């Protein structure tokens, strides 16, 4: 997972404003009490950080992934 995908998922789940607050302030037990921002800064993979957010914040499974991009219409 790219870091940009991580941020897209955070925004999709929490919104841009609240998502920034969550990643900056929410201590995640799955990351040893670090925040998502701290974990990313310390080199943790974006996938691992997103999985920790999903686990610790009870993100529904159907929200764990970005939706498939729309397919172009055939002519």
PDB file of N, CA and C in Angstrom:
ATOM      1  N   UNK A   1       0.849  -1.172   0.000  1.00  0.00           N
ATOM      2  CA  UNK A   1       0.000   0.000   0.000  1.00  0.00           C
ATOM      3  C   UNK A   1       0.897   1.239   0.000  1.00  0.00           C
ATOM      4  N   UNK A   2       0.576   2.162  -0.879  1.00  0.00           N
ATOM      5  CA  UNK A   2       1.289   3.437  -0.899  1.00  0.00           C
ATOM      6  C   UNK A   2       0.739   4.324   0.210  1.00  0.00           C
ATOM      7  N   UNK A   3       1.557   5.258   0.651  1.00  0.00           N
ATOM      8  CA  UNK A   3       1.128   6.187   1.692  1.00  0.00           C
ATOM      9  C   UNK A   3      -0.066   7.008   1.200  1.00  0.00           C
ATOM     10  N   UNK A   4      -0.090   7.342  -0.075  1.00  0.00           N
ATOM     11  CA  UNK A   4      -1.230   8.110  -0.613  1.00  0.00           C
ATOM     12  C   UNK A   4      -2.528   7.310  -0.495  1.00  0.00           C
ATOM     13  N   UNK A   5      -2.464   5.992  -0.698  1.00  0.00           N
ATOM     14  CA  UNK A   5      -3.646   5.150  -0.519  1.00  0.00           C
ATOM     15  C   UNK A   5      -4.085   5.143   0.946  1.00  0.00           C
ATOM     16  N   UNK A   6      -3.113   5.093   1.857  1.00  0.00           N
ATOM     17  CA  UNK A   6      -3.415   5.156   3.283  1.00  0.00           C
ATOM     18  C   UNK A   6      -4.230   6.411   3.587  1.00  0.00           C
ATOM     19  N   UNK A   7      -3.758   7.563   3.114  1.00  0.00           N
ATOM     20  CA  UNK A   7      -4.460   8.822   3.389  1.00  0.00           C
ATOM     21  C   UNK A   7      -5.826   8.860   2.725  1.00  0.00           C
ATOM     22  N   UNK A   8      -5.948   8.266   1.545  1.00  0.00           N
ATOM     23  CA  UNK A   8      -7.268   8.178   0.896  1.00  0.00           C
ATOM     24  C   UNK A   8      -8.235   7.364   1.748  1.00  0.00           C
ATOM     25  N   UNK A   9      -7.752   6.268   2.320  1.00  0.00           N
ATOM     26  CA  UNK A   9      -8.594   5.426   3.174  1.00  0.00           C
ATOM     27  C   UNK A   9      -8.979   6.148   4.463  1.00  0.00           C
ATOM     28  N   UNK A  10      -8.024   6.855   5.056  1.00  0.00           N
ATOM     29  CA  UNK A  10      -8.319   7.627   6.273  1.00  0.00           C
ATOM     30  C   UNK A  10      -9.402   8.654   5.973  1.00  0.00           C
ATOM     31  N   UNK A  11      -9.250   9.372   4.860  1.00  0.00           N
ATOM     32  CA  UNK A  11     -10.239  10.383   4.501  1.00  0.00           C
ATOM     33  C   UNK A  11     -11.592   9.756   4.185  1.00  0.00           C
ATOM     34  N   UNK A  12     -11.580   8.626   3.500  1.00  0.00           N
ATOM     35  CA  UNK A  12     -12.827   7.926   3.177  1.00  0.00           C
ATOM     36  C   UNK A  12     -13.584   7.532   4.444  1.00  0.00           C
ATOM     37  N   UNK A  13     -12.856   7.065   5.444  1.00  0.00           N
ATOM     38  CA  UNK A  13     -13.499   6.565   6.664  1.00  0.00           C
ATOM     39  C   UNK A  13     -13.864   7.675   7.647  1.00  0.00           C
ATOM     40  N   UNK A  14     -12.985   8.649   7.810  1.00  0.00           N
ATOM     41  CA  UNK A  14     -13.165   9.630   8.875  1.00  0.00           C
ATOM     42  C   UNK A  14     -13.401  11.060   8.387  1.00  0.00           C
ATOM     43  N   UNK A  15     -13.195  11.313   7.103  1.00  0.00           N
ATOM     44  CA  UNK A  15     -13.234  12.682   6.596  1.00  0.00           C
ATOM     45  C   UNK A  15     -11.858  13.313   6.743  1.00  0.00           C
ATOM     46  N   UNK A  16     -11.606  14.366   5.986  1.00  0.00           N
ATOM     47  CA  UNK A  16     -10.254  14.931   5.988  1.00  0.00           C
ATOM     48  C   UNK A  16      -9.890  15.587   7.320  1.00  0.00           C
ATOM     49  N   UNK A  17     -10.791  16.360   7.886  1.00  0.00           N
ATOM     50  CA  UNK A  17     -10.478  17.038   9.145  1.00  0.00           C
ATOM     51  C   UNK A  17     -10.321  16.081  10.305  1.00  0.00           C
ATOM     52  N   UNK A  18     -11.327  15.242  10.528  1.00  0.00           N
ATOM     53  CA  UNK A  18     -11.277  14.308  11.645  1.00  0.00           C
ATOM     54  C   UNK A  18     -10.209  13.242  11.422  1.00  0.00           C
ATOM     55  N   UNK A  19      -9.994  12.849  10.181  1.00  0.00           N
ATOM     56  CA  UNK A  19      -8.960  11.860   9.882  1.00  0.00           C
ATOM     57  C   UNK A  19      -7.586  12.322  10.329  1.00  0.00           C
ATOM     58  N   UNK A  20      -7.290  13.603  10.117  1.00  0.00           N
ATOM     59  CA  UNK A  20      -6.004  14.156  10.557  1.00  0.00           C
ATOM     60  C   UNK A  20      -5.896  14.129  12.078  1.00  0.00           C
ATOM     61  N   UNK A  21      -7.006  14.392  12.765  1.00  0.00           N
ATOM     62  CA  UNK A  21      -7.014  14.346  14.230  1.00  0.00           C
ATOM     63  C   UNK A  21      -6.786  12.914  14.704  1.00  0.00           C
ATOM     64  N   UNK A  22      -7.462  11.963  14.074  1.00  0.00           N
ATOM     65  CA  UNK A  22      -7.313  10.547  14.453  1.00  0.00           C
ATOM     66  C   UNK A  22      -5.864  10.108  14.312  1.00  0.00           C
ATOM     67  N   UNK A  23      -5.253  10.387  13.177  1.00  0.00           N
ATOM     68  CA  UNK A  23      -3.880   9.901  12.958  1.00  0.00           C
ATOM     69  C   UNK A  23      -2.876  10.603  13.860  1.00  0.00           C
ATOM     70  N   UNK A  24      -3.178  11.820  14.276  1.00  0.00           N
ATOM     71  CA  UNK A  24      -2.260  12.597  15.101  1.00  0.00           C
ATOM     72  C   UNK A  24      -2.408  12.306  16.588  1.00  0.00           C
ATOM     73  N   UNK A  25      -3.622  11.934  17.040  1.00  0.00           N
ATOM     74  CA  UNK A  25      -3.862  11.866  18.492  1.00  0.00           C
ATOM     75  C   UNK A  25      -4.266  10.504  19.042  1.00  0.00           C
ATOM     76  N   UNK A  26      -4.798   9.618  18.207  1.00  0.00           N
ATOM     77  CA  UNK A  26      -5.320   8.333  18.697  1.00  0.00           C
ATOM     78  C   UNK A  26      -4.185   7.335  18.930  1.00  0.00           C
ATOM     79  N   UNK A  27      -3.959   6.992  20.200  1.00  0.00           N
ATOM     80  CA  UNK A  27      -2.972   5.957  20.516  1.00  0.00           C
ATOM     81  C   UNK A  27      -3.557   4.607  20.125  1.00  0.00           C
ATOM     82  N   UNK A  28      -2.789   3.842  19.376  1.00  0.00           N
ATOM     83  CA  UNK A  28      -3.264   2.555  18.863  1.00  0.00           C
ATOM     84  C   UNK A  28      -2.528   1.417  19.560  1.00  0.00           C
ATOM     85  N   UNK A  29      -3.282   0.618  20.293  1.00  0.00           N
ATOM     86  CA  UNK A  29      -2.689  -0.520  20.989  1.00  0.00           C
ATOM     87  C   UNK A  29      -1.987  -1.477  20.044  1.00  0.00           C
ATOM     88  N   UNK A  30      -2.521  -1.623  18.850  1.00  0.00           N
ATOM     89  CA  UNK A  30      -1.919  -2.520  17.859  1.00  0.00           C
ATOM     90  C   UNK A  30      -0.560  -2.033  17.377  1.00  0.00           C
ATOM     91  N   UNK A  31      -0.253  -0.774  17.671  1.00  0.00           N
ATOM     92  CA  UNK A  31       1.047  -0.199  17.294  1.00  0.00           C
ATOM     93  C   UNK A  31       1.870   0.154  18.532  1.00  0.00           C
ATOM     94  N   UNK A  32       1.591  -0.546  19.623  1.00  0.00           N
ATOM     95  CA  UNK A  32       2.355  -0.318  20.846  1.00  0.00           C
ATOM     96  C   UNK A  32       2.095   1.033  21.486  1.00  0.00           C
ATOM     97  N   UNK A  33       0.903   1.575  21.279  1.00  0.00           N
ATOM     98  CA  UNK A  33       0.545   2.849  21.883  1.00  0.00           C
ATOM     99  C   UNK A  33       0.943   4.067  21.064  1.00  0.00           C
ATOM    100  N   UNK A  34       1.547   3.828  19.910  1.00  0.00           N
ATOM    101  CA  UNK A  34       1.914   4.953  19.041  1.00  0.00           C
ATOM    102  C   UNK A  34       0.694   5.436  18.271  1.00  0.00           C
ATOM    103  N   UNK A  35       0.762   6.682  17.822  1.00  0.00           N
ATOM    104  CA  UNK A  35      -0.255   7.175  16.907  1.00  0.00           C
ATOM    105  C   UNK A  35       0.114   6.715  15.499  1.00  0.00           C
ATOM    106  N   UNK A  36      -0.834   6.839  14.590  1.00  0.00           N
ATOM    107  CA  UNK A  36      -0.550   6.486  13.196  1.00  0.00           C
ATOM    108  C   UNK A  36       0.558   7.368  12.641  1.00  0.00           C
ATOM    109  N   UNK A  37       0.503   8.658  12.937  1.00  0.00           N
ATOM    110  CA  UNK A  37       1.553   9.567  12.458  1.00  0.00           C
ATOM    111  C   UNK A  37       2.922   9.146  12.976  1.00  0.00           C
ATOM    112  N   UNK A  38       3.010   8.822  14.258  1.00  0.00           N
ATOM    113  CA  UNK A  38       4.286   8.391  14.833  1.00  0.00           C
ATOM    114  C   UNK A  38       4.786   7.118  14.165  1.00  0.00           C
ATOM    115  N   UNK A  39       3.888   6.162  13.979  1.00  0.00           N
ATOM    116  CA  UNK A  39       4.279   4.890  13.374  1.00  0.00           C
ATOM    117  C   UNK A  39       4.793   5.095  11.952  1.00  0.00           C
ATOM    118  N   UNK A  40       4.091   5.910  11.171  1.00  0.00           N
ATOM    119  CA  UNK A  40       4.540   6.181   9.800  1.00  0.00           C
ATOM    120  C   UNK A  40       5.902   6.874   9.803  1.00  0.00           C
ATOM    121  N   UNK A  41       6.071   7.851  10.692  1.00  0.00           N
ATOM    122  CA  UNK A  41       7.347   8.567  10.791  1.00  0.00           C
ATOM    123  C   UNK A  41       8.490   7.640  11.191  1.00  0.00           C
ATOM    124  N   UNK A  42       8.174   6.606  11.950  1.00  0.00           N
ATOM    125  CA  UNK A  42       9.189   5.662  12.415  1.00  0.00           C
ATOM    126  C   UNK A  42       9.406   4.503  11.445  1.00  0.00           C
ATOM    127  N   UNK A  43       8.788   4.590  10.260  1.00  0.00           N
ATOM    128  CA  UNK A  43       9.048   3.607   9.214  1.00  0.00           C
ATOM    129  C   UNK A  43       8.095   2.436   9.143  1.00  0.00           C
ATOM    130  N   UNK A  44       7.036   2.438   9.945  1.00  0.00           N
ATOM    131  CA  UNK A  44       6.040   1.364   9.862  1.00  0.00           C
ATOM    132  C   UNK A  44       5.356   1.448   8.501  1.00  0.00           C
ATOM    133  N   UNK A  45       5.025   0.320   7.921  1.00  0.00           N
ATOM    134  CA  UNK A  45       4.387   0.336   6.606  1.00  0.00           C
ATOM    135  C   UNK A  45       2.984   0.928   6.686  1.00  0.00           C
ATOM    136  N   UNK A  46       2.593   1.590   5.622  1.00  0.00           N
ATOM    137  CA  UNK A  46       1.253   2.188   5.564  1.00  0.00           C
ATOM    138  C   UNK A  46       0.189   1.110   5.729  1.00  0.00           C
ATOM    139  N   UNK A  47       0.401  -0.063   5.147  1.00  0.00           N
ATOM    140  CA  UNK A  47      -0.559  -1.169   5.272  1.00  0.00           C
ATOM    141  C   UNK A  47      -0.726  -1.559   6.736  1.00  0.00           C
ATOM    142  N   UNK A  48       0.365  -1.711   7.445  1.00  0.00           N
ATOM    143  CA  UNK A  48       0.317  -2.111   8.862  1.00  0.00           C
ATOM    144  C   UNK A  48      -0.394  -1.051   9.704  1.00  0.00           C
ATOM    145  N   UNK A  49      -0.129   0.210   9.428  1.00  0.00           N
ATOM    146  CA  UNK A  49      -0.769   1.290  10.183  1.00  0.00           C
ATOM    147  C   UNK A  49      -2.273   1.304   9.911  1.00  0.00           C
ATOM    148  N   UNK A  50      -2.649   1.132   8.637  1.00  0.00           N
ATOM    149  CA  UNK A  50      -4.085   1.116   8.315  1.00  0.00           C
ATOM    150  C   UNK A  50      -4.766  -0.075   8.984  1.00  0.00           C
ATOM    151  N   UNK A  51      -4.131  -1.237   8.977  1.00  0.00           N
ATOM    152  CA  UNK A  51      -4.709  -2.414   9.628  1.00  0.00           C
ATOM    153  C   UNK A  51      -4.884  -2.164  11.131  1.00  0.00           C
ATOM    154  N   UNK A  52      -3.944  -1.471  11.747  1.00  0.00           N
ATOM    155  CA  UNK A  52      -4.051  -1.150  13.170  1.00  0.00           C
ATOM    156  C   UNK A  52      -5.228  -0.207  13.422  1.00  0.00           C
ATOM    157  N   UNK A  53      -5.391   0.798  12.569  1.00  0.00           N
ATOM    158  CA  UNK A  53      -6.530   1.701  12.710  1.00  0.00           C
ATOM    159  C   UNK A  53      -7.830   0.913  12.581  1.00  0.00           C
ATOM    160  N   UNK A  54      -7.905   0.057  11.565  1.00  0.00           N
ATOM    161  CA  UNK A  54      -9.128  -0.743  11.360  1.00  0.00           C
ATOM    162  C   UNK A  54      -9.435  -1.588  12.585  1.00  0.00           C
ATOM    163  N   UNK A  55      -8.431  -2.218  13.135  1.00  0.00           N
ATOM    164  CA  UNK A  55      -8.623  -3.089  14.289  1.00  0.00           C
ATOM    165  C   UNK A  55      -9.012  -2.294  15.525  1.00  0.00           C
ATOM    166  N   UNK A  56      -8.238  -1.288  15.854  1.00  0.00           N
ATOM    167  CA  UNK A  56      -8.435  -0.564  17.107  1.00  0.00           C
ATOM    168  C   UNK A  56      -9.657   0.349  17.089  1.00  0.00           C
ATOM    169  N   UNK A  57     -10.071   0.781  15.921  1.00  0.00           N
ATOM    170  CA  UNK A  57     -11.188   1.719  15.839  1.00  0.00           C
ATOM    171  C   UNK A  57     -12.441   1.079  15.251  1.00  0.00           C
ATOM    172  N   UNK A  58     -12.437  -0.240  15.156  1.00  0.00           N
ATOM    173  CA  UNK A  58     -13.602  -0.998  14.695  1.00  0.00           C
ATOM    174  C   UNK A  58     -14.144  -0.505  13.354  1.00  0.00           C
ATOM    175  N   UNK A  59     -13.235  -0.302  12.411  1.00  0.00           N
ATOM    176  CA  UNK A  59     -13.648   0.072  11.059  1.00  0.00           C
ATOM    177  C   UNK A  59     -14.300  -1.157  10.421  1.00  0.00           C
ATOM    178  N   UNK A  60     -15.509  -1.017   9.886  1.00  0.00           N
ATOM    179  CA  UNK A  60     -16.187  -2.172   9.283  1.00  0.00           C
ATOM    180  C   UNK A  60     -15.369  -2.765   8.128  1.00  0.00           C
ATOM    181  N   UNK A  61     -15.376  -4.081   7.996  1.00  0.00           N
ATOM    182  CA  UNK A  61     -14.582  -4.735   6.946  1.00  0.00           C
ATOM    183  C   UNK A  61     -14.828  -4.179   5.543  1.00  0.00           C
ATOM    184  N   UNK A  62     -16.060  -3.773   5.264  1.00  0.00           N
ATOM    185  CA  UNK A  62     -16.352  -3.266   3.924  1.00  0.00           C
ATOM    186  C   UNK A  62     -15.708  -1.900   3.667  1.00  0.00           C
ATOM    187  N   UNK A  63     -15.134  -1.292   4.691  1.00  0.00           N
ATOM    188  CA  UNK A  63     -14.455  -0.002   4.536  1.00  0.00           C
ATOM    189  C   UNK A  63     -12.937  -0.139   4.536  1.00  0.00           C
ATOM    190  N   UNK A  64     -12.421  -1.350   4.561  1.00  0.00           N
ATOM    191  CA  UNK A  64     -10.974  -1.561   4.648  1.00  0.00           C
ATOM    192  C   UNK A  64     -10.249  -1.273   3.344  1.00  0.00           C
ATOM    193  N   UNK A  65     -10.960  -1.145   2.247  1.00  0.00           N
ATOM    194  CA  UNK A  65     -10.340  -0.961   0.943  1.00  0.00           C
ATOM    195  C   UNK A  65     -10.997   0.196   0.221  1.00  0.00           C
ATOM    196  N   UNK A  66     -10.259   0.780  -0.701  1.00  0.00           N
ATOM    197  CA  UNK A  66     -10.832   1.823  -1.552  1.00  0.00           C
ATOM    198  C   UNK A  66     -11.761   1.176  -2.564  1.00  0.00           C
ATOM    199  N   UNK A  67     -12.818   1.872  -2.948  1.00  0.00           N
ATOM    200  CA  UNK A  67     -13.697   1.301  -3.979  1.00  0.00           C
ATOM    201  C   UNK A  67     -12.955   1.199  -5.303  1.00  0.00           C
ATOM    202  N   UNK A  68     -13.376   0.260  -6.116  1.00  0.00           N
ATOM    203  CA  UNK A  68     -12.784   0.126  -7.447  1.00  0.00           C
ATOM    204  C   UNK A  68     -13.083   1.385  -8.246  1.00  0.00           C
ATOM    205  N   UNK A  69     -12.103   1.856  -9.006  1.00  0.00           N
ATOM    206  CA  UNK A  69     -12.363   3.043  -9.822  1.00  0.00           C
ATOM    207  C   UNK A  69     -13.407   2.735 -10.890  1.00  0.00           C
ATOM    208  N   UNK A  70     -14.190   3.733 -11.266  1.00  0.00           N
ATOM    209  CA  UNK A  70     -15.198   3.481 -12.303  1.00  0.00           C
ATOM    210  C   UNK A  70     -14.534   3.091 -13.616  1.00  0.00           C
ATOM    211  N   UNK A  71     -15.162   2.183 -14.292  1.00  0.00           N
ATOM    212  CA  UNK A  71     -14.643   1.727 -15.595  1.00  0.00           C
ATOM    213  C   UNK A  71     -15.144   2.659 -16.688  1.00  0.00           C
ATOM    214  N   UNK A  72     -14.315   2.935 -17.684  1.00  0.00           N
ATOM    215  CA  UNK A  72     -14.769   3.787 -18.776  1.00  0.00           C
ATOM    216  C   UNK A  72     -15.894   3.101 -19.547  1.00  0.00           C
ATOM    217  N   UNK A  73     -16.828   3.901 -19.982  1.00  0.00           N
ATOM    218  CA  UNK A  73     -17.939   3.358 -20.735  1.00  0.00           C
ATOM    219  C   UNK A  73     -17.497   3.007 -22.147  1.00  0.00           C
ATOM    220  N   UNK A  74     -18.009   1.883 -22.656  1.00  0.00           N
ATOM    221  CA  UNK A  74     -17.698   1.499 -24.032  1.00  0.00           C
ATOM    222  C   UNK A  74     -18.580   2.282 -24.983  1.00  0.00           C
ATOM    223  N   UNK A  75     -18.064   2.569 -26.150  1.00  0.00           N
ATOM    224  CA  UNK A  75     -18.845   3.312 -27.147  1.00  0.00           C
ATOM    225  C   UNK A  75     -19.418   2.392 -28.165  1.00  0.00           C
TER     226      UNK A  75
END
